[in-house]
XYZ file of C-alpha atoms in Angstrom:
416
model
C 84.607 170.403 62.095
C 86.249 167.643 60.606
C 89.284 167.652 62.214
C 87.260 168.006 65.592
C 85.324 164.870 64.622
C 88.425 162.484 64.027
C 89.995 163.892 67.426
C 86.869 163.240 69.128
C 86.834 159.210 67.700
C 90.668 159.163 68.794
C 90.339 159.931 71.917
C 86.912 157.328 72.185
C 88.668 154.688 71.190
C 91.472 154.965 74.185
C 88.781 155.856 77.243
C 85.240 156.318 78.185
C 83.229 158.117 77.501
C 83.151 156.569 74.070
C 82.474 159.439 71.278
C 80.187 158.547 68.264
C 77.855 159.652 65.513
C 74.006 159.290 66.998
C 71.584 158.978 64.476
C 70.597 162.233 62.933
C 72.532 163.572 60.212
C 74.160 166.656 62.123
C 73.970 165.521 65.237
C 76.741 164.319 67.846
C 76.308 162.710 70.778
C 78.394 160.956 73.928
C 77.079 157.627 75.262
C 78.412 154.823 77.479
C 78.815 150.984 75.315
C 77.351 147.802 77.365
C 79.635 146.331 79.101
C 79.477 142.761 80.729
C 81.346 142.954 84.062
C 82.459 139.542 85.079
C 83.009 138.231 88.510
C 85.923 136.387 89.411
C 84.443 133.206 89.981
C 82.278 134.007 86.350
C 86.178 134.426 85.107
C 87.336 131.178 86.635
C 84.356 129.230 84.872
C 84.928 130.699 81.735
C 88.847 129.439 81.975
C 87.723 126.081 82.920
C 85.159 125.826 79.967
C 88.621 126.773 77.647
C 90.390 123.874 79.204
C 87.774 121.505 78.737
C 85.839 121.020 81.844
C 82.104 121.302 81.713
C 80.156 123.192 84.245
C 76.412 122.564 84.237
C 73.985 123.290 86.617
C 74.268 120.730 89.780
C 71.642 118.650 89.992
C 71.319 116.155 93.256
C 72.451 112.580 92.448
C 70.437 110.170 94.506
C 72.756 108.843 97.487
C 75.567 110.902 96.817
C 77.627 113.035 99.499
C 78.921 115.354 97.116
C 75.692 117.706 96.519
C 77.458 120.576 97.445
C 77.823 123.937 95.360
C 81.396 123.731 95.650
C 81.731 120.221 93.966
C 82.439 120.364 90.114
C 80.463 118.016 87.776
C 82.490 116.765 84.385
C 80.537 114.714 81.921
C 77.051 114.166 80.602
C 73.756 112.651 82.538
C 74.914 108.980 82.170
C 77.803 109.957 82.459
C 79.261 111.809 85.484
C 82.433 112.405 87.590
C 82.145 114.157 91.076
C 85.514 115.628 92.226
C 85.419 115.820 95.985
C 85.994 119.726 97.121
C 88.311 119.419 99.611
C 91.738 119.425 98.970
C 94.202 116.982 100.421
C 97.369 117.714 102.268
C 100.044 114.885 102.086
C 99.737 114.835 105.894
C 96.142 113.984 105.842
C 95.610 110.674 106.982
C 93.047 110.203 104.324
C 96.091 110.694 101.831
C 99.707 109.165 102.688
C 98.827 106.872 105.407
C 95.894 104.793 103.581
C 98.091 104.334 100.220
C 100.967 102.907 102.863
C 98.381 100.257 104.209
C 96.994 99.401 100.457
C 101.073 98.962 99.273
C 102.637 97.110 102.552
C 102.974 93.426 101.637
C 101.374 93.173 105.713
C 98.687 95.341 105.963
C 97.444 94.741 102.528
C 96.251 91.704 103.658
C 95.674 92.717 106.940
C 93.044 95.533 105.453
C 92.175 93.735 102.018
C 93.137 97.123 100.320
C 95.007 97.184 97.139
C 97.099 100.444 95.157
C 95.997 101.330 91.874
C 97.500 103.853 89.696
C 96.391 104.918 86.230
C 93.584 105.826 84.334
C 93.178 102.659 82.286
C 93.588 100.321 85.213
C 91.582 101.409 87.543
C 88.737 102.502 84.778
C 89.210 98.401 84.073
C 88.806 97.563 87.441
C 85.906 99.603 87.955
C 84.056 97.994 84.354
C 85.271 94.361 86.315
C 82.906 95.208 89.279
C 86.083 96.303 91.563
C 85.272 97.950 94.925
C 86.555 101.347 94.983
C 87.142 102.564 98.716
C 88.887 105.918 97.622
C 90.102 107.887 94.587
C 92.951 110.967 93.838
C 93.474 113.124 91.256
C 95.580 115.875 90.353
C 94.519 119.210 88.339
C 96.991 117.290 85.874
C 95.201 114.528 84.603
C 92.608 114.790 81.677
C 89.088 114.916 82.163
C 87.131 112.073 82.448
C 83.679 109.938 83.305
C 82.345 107.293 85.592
C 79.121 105.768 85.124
C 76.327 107.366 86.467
C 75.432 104.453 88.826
C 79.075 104.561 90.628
C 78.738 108.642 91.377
C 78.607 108.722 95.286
C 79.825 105.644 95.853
C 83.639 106.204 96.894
C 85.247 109.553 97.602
C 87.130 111.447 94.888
C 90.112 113.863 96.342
C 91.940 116.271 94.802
C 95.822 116.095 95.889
C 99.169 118.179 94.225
C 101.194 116.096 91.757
C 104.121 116.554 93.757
C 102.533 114.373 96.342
C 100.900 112.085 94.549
C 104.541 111.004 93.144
C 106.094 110.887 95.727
C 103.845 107.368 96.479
C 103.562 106.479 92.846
C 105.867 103.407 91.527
C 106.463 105.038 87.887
C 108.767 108.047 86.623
C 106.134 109.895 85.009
C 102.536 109.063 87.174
C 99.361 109.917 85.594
C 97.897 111.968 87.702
C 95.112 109.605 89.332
C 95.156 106.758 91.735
C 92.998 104.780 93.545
C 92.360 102.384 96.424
C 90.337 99.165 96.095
C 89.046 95.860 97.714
C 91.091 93.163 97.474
C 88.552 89.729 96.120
C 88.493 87.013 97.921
C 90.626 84.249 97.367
C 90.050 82.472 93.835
C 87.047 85.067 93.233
C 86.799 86.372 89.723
C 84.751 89.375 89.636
C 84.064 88.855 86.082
C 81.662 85.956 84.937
C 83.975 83.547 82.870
C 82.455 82.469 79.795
C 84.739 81.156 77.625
C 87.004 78.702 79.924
C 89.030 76.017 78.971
C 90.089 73.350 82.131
C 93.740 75.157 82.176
C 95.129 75.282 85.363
C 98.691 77.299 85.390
C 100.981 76.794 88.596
C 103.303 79.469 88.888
C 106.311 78.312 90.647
C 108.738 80.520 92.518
C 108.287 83.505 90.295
C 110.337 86.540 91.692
C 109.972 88.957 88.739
C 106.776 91.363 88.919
C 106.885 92.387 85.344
C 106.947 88.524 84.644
C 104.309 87.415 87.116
C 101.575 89.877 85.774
C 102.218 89.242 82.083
C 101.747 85.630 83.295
C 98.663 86.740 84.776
C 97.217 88.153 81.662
C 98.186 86.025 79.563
C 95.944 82.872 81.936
C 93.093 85.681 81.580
C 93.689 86.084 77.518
C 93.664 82.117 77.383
C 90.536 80.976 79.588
C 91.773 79.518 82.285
C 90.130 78.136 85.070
C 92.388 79.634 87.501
C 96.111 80.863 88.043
C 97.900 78.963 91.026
C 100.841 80.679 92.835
C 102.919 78.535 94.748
C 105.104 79.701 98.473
C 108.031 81.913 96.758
C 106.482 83.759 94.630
C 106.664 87.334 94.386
C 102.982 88.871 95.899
C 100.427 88.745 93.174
C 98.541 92.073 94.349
C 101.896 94.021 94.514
C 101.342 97.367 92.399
C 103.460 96.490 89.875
C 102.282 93.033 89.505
C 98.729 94.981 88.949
C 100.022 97.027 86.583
C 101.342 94.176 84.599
C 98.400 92.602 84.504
C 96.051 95.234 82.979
C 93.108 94.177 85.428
C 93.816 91.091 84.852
C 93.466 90.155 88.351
C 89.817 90.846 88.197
C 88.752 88.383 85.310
C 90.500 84.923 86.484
C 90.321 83.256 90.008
C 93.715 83.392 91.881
C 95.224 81.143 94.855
C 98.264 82.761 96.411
C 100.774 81.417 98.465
C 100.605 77.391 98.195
C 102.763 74.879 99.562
C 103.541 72.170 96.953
C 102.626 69.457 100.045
C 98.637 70.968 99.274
C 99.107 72.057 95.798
C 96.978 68.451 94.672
C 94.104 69.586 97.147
C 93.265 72.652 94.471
C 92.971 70.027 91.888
C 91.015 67.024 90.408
C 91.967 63.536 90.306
C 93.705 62.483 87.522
C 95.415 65.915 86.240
C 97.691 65.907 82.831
C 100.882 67.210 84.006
C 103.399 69.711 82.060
C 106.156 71.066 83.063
C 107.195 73.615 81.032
C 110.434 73.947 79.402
C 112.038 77.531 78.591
C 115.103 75.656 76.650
C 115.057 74.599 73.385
C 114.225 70.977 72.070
C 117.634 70.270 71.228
C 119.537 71.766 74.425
C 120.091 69.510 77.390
C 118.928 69.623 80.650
C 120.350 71.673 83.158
C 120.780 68.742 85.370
C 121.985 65.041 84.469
C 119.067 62.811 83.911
C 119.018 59.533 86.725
C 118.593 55.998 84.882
C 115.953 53.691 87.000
C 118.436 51.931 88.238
C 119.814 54.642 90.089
C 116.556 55.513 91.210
C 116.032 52.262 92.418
C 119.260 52.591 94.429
C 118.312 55.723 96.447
C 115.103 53.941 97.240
C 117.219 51.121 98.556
C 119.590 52.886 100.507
C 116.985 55.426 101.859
C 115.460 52.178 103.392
C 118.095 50.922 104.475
C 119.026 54.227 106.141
C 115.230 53.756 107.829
C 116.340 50.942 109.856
C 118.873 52.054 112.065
C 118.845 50.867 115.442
C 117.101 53.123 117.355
C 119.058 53.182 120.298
C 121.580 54.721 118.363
C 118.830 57.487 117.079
C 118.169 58.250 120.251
C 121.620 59.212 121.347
C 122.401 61.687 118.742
C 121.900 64.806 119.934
C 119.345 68.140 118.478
C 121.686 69.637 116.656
C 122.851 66.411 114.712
C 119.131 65.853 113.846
C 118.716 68.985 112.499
C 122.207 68.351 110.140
C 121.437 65.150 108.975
C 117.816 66.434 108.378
C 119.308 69.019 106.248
C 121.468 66.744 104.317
C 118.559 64.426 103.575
C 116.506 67.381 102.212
C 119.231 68.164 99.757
C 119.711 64.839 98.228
C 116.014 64.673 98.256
C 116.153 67.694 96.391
C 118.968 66.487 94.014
C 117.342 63.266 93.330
C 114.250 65.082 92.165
C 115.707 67.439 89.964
C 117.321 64.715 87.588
C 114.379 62.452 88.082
C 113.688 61.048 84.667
C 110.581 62.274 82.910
C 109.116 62.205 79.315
C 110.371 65.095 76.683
C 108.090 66.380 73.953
C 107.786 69.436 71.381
C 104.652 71.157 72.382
C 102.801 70.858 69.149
C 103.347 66.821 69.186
C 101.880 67.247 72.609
C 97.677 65.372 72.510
C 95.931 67.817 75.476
C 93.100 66.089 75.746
C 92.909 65.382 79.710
C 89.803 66.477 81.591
C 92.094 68.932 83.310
C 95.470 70.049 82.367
C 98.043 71.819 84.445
C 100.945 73.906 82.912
C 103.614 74.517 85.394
C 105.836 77.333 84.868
C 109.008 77.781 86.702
C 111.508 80.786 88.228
C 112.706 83.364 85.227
C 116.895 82.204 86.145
C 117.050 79.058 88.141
C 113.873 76.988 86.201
C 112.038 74.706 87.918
C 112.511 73.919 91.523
C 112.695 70.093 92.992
C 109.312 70.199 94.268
C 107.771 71.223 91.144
C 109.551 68.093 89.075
C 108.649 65.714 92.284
C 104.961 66.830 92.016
C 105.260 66.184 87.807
C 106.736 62.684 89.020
C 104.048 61.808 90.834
C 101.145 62.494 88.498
C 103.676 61.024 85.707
C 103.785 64.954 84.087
C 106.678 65.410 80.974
C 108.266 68.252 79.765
C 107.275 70.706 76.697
C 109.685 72.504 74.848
C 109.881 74.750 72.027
C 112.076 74.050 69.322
C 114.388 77.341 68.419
C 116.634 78.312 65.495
C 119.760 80.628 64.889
C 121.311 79.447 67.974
C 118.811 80.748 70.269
C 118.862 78.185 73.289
C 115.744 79.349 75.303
C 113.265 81.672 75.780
C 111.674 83.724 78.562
C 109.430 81.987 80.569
C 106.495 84.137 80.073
C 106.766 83.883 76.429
C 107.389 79.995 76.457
C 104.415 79.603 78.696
C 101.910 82.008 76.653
C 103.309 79.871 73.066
C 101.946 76.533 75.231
C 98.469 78.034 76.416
C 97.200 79.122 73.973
C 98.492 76.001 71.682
C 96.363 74.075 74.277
C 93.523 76.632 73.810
C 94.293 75.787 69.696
C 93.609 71.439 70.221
C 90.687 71.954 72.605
C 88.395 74.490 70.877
C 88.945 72.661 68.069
C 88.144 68.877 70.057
C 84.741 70.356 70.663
C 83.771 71.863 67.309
C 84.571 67.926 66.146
C-alpha cells in the first residue's frame, strides 16, 4: 500500500489529475487544484507591472483625447502621463516631416516650432510654461509624469528608437523628444524676479556649445536680456537648446541685430565693456592708434569728401563698388586699434543705471563694429589677470567670471 501511495504522489506531481490524501484517515481521493488561467493581455499587464509601469483603472480626464481603453496611464492622480496608442511609422507625416520643419534654420521661423530632445529639457521647458505642440517616446525611455493639468493638451506618440535616432543630434538619444512653440521675440516665459540691469551682446558667436553656455550663464546671473548680434550662430538651434538647459525660457532674447540698431534696444547713457578673453598683461591683438593718428584719418577722410564731383560722376559702377570696399576696410582697421581704456575687472566701479557686457567670436575676438559701438558710448576693456603662462581664456568662461562679478558690486550697492 505504501509503495502504491508514493507512486501515486509521483506521478501527481508531473500531470493532472493531481493525487492526494483527502481528509479521512484511510481514505484516498483524486481532485483537480485551482488554477488561475490568464489571458494574454492579463499576461502582458502583469509583465508591464514587473517593469515598472502602472496600470490602473482609466478614468476620463476632463478635455483630453486620449480616453480610450487602449491608452496606458503611468503615474498617480496629480500626476499623470497619457501615451498616445497609435504607433508611428517614420513615414508618417506626423513623425519625420514635422521634426524637419522644427530643426530647418527656415521653417523654424517660418512655423515658430522648435526641436527638443531629452527628458530634463523638455520636462524644464514644460515647468517654464513652454507650449508643447507634440511629444515621442520610445518603449526605451524610463517612466515618467506630467502634471495633471497638461494631460490632453499635446499628443504623446510612441515611435521605434531606431527612428527616433536617426533625427536626434546626440550618439546615444534618450528615448523622448518633443516639439514646442517658439516665444516671441524678447519674451521670457518665466517671471524674472531677481534682475540686475545686465545687458550681454553676443557678438558673432559661431560655436553652439559656446552660445548656450552663454545663454545660461545671462539666465544664472539676472540679466535683463541676452542680445545676439547678425553672425551669430541661431540661438534656437537644437544644440544651442541643449546647451542652455531651458535657459531660453527664463531670460528675454533678441536675435539677429545689426550693430547700426543695436543702441535702439538700449537706454541712453549705457556703461560700455568690452570684454577681454586675454590676460591683463598680454597685448592687444592689434596695434593701438595714438590721437593723433586718429585725428589724421579724420582729416584725410574729409579731405577725400571733397572731391570734385564731376570727377565722381565719371567713374564708373564697378569702381564705386571697389573704392567702397576699400573704404570699409580701413574703416574697419581704424576701428579695431581705436584707443580705448584697459582695466582688471575687479578694479572695474559698475555702478551705471545699465551696463552692457559685450562678448566677442570664440577665435577672431571682437569684430570692428563691436569696438566702434564701445567708441562711441566711450566703453573700455576688462580683462582677467592669469598666471603660469596662461595668456587667455575662453570666452564663455571670461564672460561668466565678469557677470557675475557685476552681480557681486550691485547686490551689494543696494544692501548699502
Amino acid at each position: 500500500m505504501a509503495v502504491f501511495l508514493r507512486t501515486m504522489l509521483f506521478i501527481g506531481t508531473r500531470s493532472r489529475p493531481q493525487a492526494c490524501l483527502c481528509k479521512g484517515k484511510h481514505s484516498f481521493g483524486v481532485h483537480r487544484p485551482m488554477v488561475n488561467k490568464i489571458s494574454p493581455e492579463e499576461e502582458k499587464k502583469k509583465i508591464l507591472t514587473k517593469k515598472g509601469f502602472l496600470q490602473p483603472k482609466i478614468n476620463k480626464v476632463k478635455g483630453s483625447k486620449f480616453n480610450t481603453r487602449k491608452d496606458k496611464i503611468v503615474g498617480t492622480q496629480e500626476n499623470t502621463l497619457v501615451f498616445h496608442s497609435e504607433k508611428l511609422s517614420s513615414e508618417d507625416p506626423r513623425f519625420g516631416s514635422q521634426i524637419n520643419i522644427a530643426k530647418s534654420r527656415k521653417t523654424r521661423y517660418k512655423t515658430g516650432k522648435i526641436f527638443l530632445e531629452g527628458k530634463r529639457l523638455i520636462m524644464d521647458a514644460l515647468e517654464s510654461g513652454a507650449e508643447c505642440s507634440v511629444m515621442y517616446v520610445t518603449s526605451e525611455v524610463e517612466p515618467f509624469s506630467l502634471p495633471a493639468h497638461l494631460v490632453g493638451k499635446f499628443p504623446i506618440y510612441k515611435v521605434q528608437y531606431k527612428h527616433l535616432k536617426l533625427w536626434s543630434d546626440v550618439v546615444t538619444p534618450s528615448g523622448i523628444a518633443a516639439i514646442f512653440k517658439m516665444p516671441s521675440t524678447g519674451e521670457s516665459l518665466v517671471t524674472q524676479t531677481k534682475t540686475i540691469p545686465l545687458t550681454i551682446i553676443l557678438d558673432n558667436i559661431r560655436d553652439s556649445g559656446n552660445m548656450g553656455t552663454l545663454i545660461r550663464s545671462a539666465a544664472a546671473v539676472g540679466c535683463s536680456k541676452v542680445l545676439a548680434s547678425v553672425g551669430c550662430v541661431d540661438i534656437w538651434e537644437p544644440k544651442v537648446l541643449r546647451s542652455a538647459c531651458g535657459s531660453h525660457f527664463r531670460v528675454p532674447i533678441i536675435n539677429n541685430i545689426s550693430w547700426g540698431s543695436m543702441s535702439n534696444y538700449l537706454g541712453k547713457e549705457p556703461q560700455v565693456l568690452l570684454a577681454s578673453t586675454l590676460s591683463s598683461e598680454t597685448p592687444q591683438l592689434h596695434p593701438v592708434y595714438s590721437f593723433e593718428d586718429i585725428d589724421q584719418l579724420i582729416k584725410q577722410s574729409e579731405s577725400d569728401e571733397s572731391i570734385d564731383d564731376d570727377s565722381v560722376a565719371n567713374e564708373s559702377d564697378s569702381d564705386k563698388t571697389q573704392e567702397n570696399k576699400i573704404d570699409l576696410s580701413v574703416e574697419e582697421e581704424m576701428y579695431h586699434k581705436v584707443p580705448l581704456s584697459h582695466n582688471v575687472y575687479h578694479r572695474v566701479s559698475y555702478t551705471g543705471k545699465e551696463i552692457v557686457l559685450v562678448v566677442g567670436n570664440e577665435a577672431h575676438g571682437l569684430s570692428a563694429d563691436a569696438k566702434k559701438f564701445a567708441f562711441k558710448h566711450y566703453g573700455q576693456y576688462v580683462s582677467i589677470p592669469l598666471a603660469n603662462g596662461v595668456d587667455s581664456l575662453n570666452n564663455v568662461v571670461a564672460a561668466s567670471i565678469f557677470m557675475f562679478e557685476i552681480q557681486k558690486q550691485m547686490n551689494s550697492s543696494r544692501q548699502v
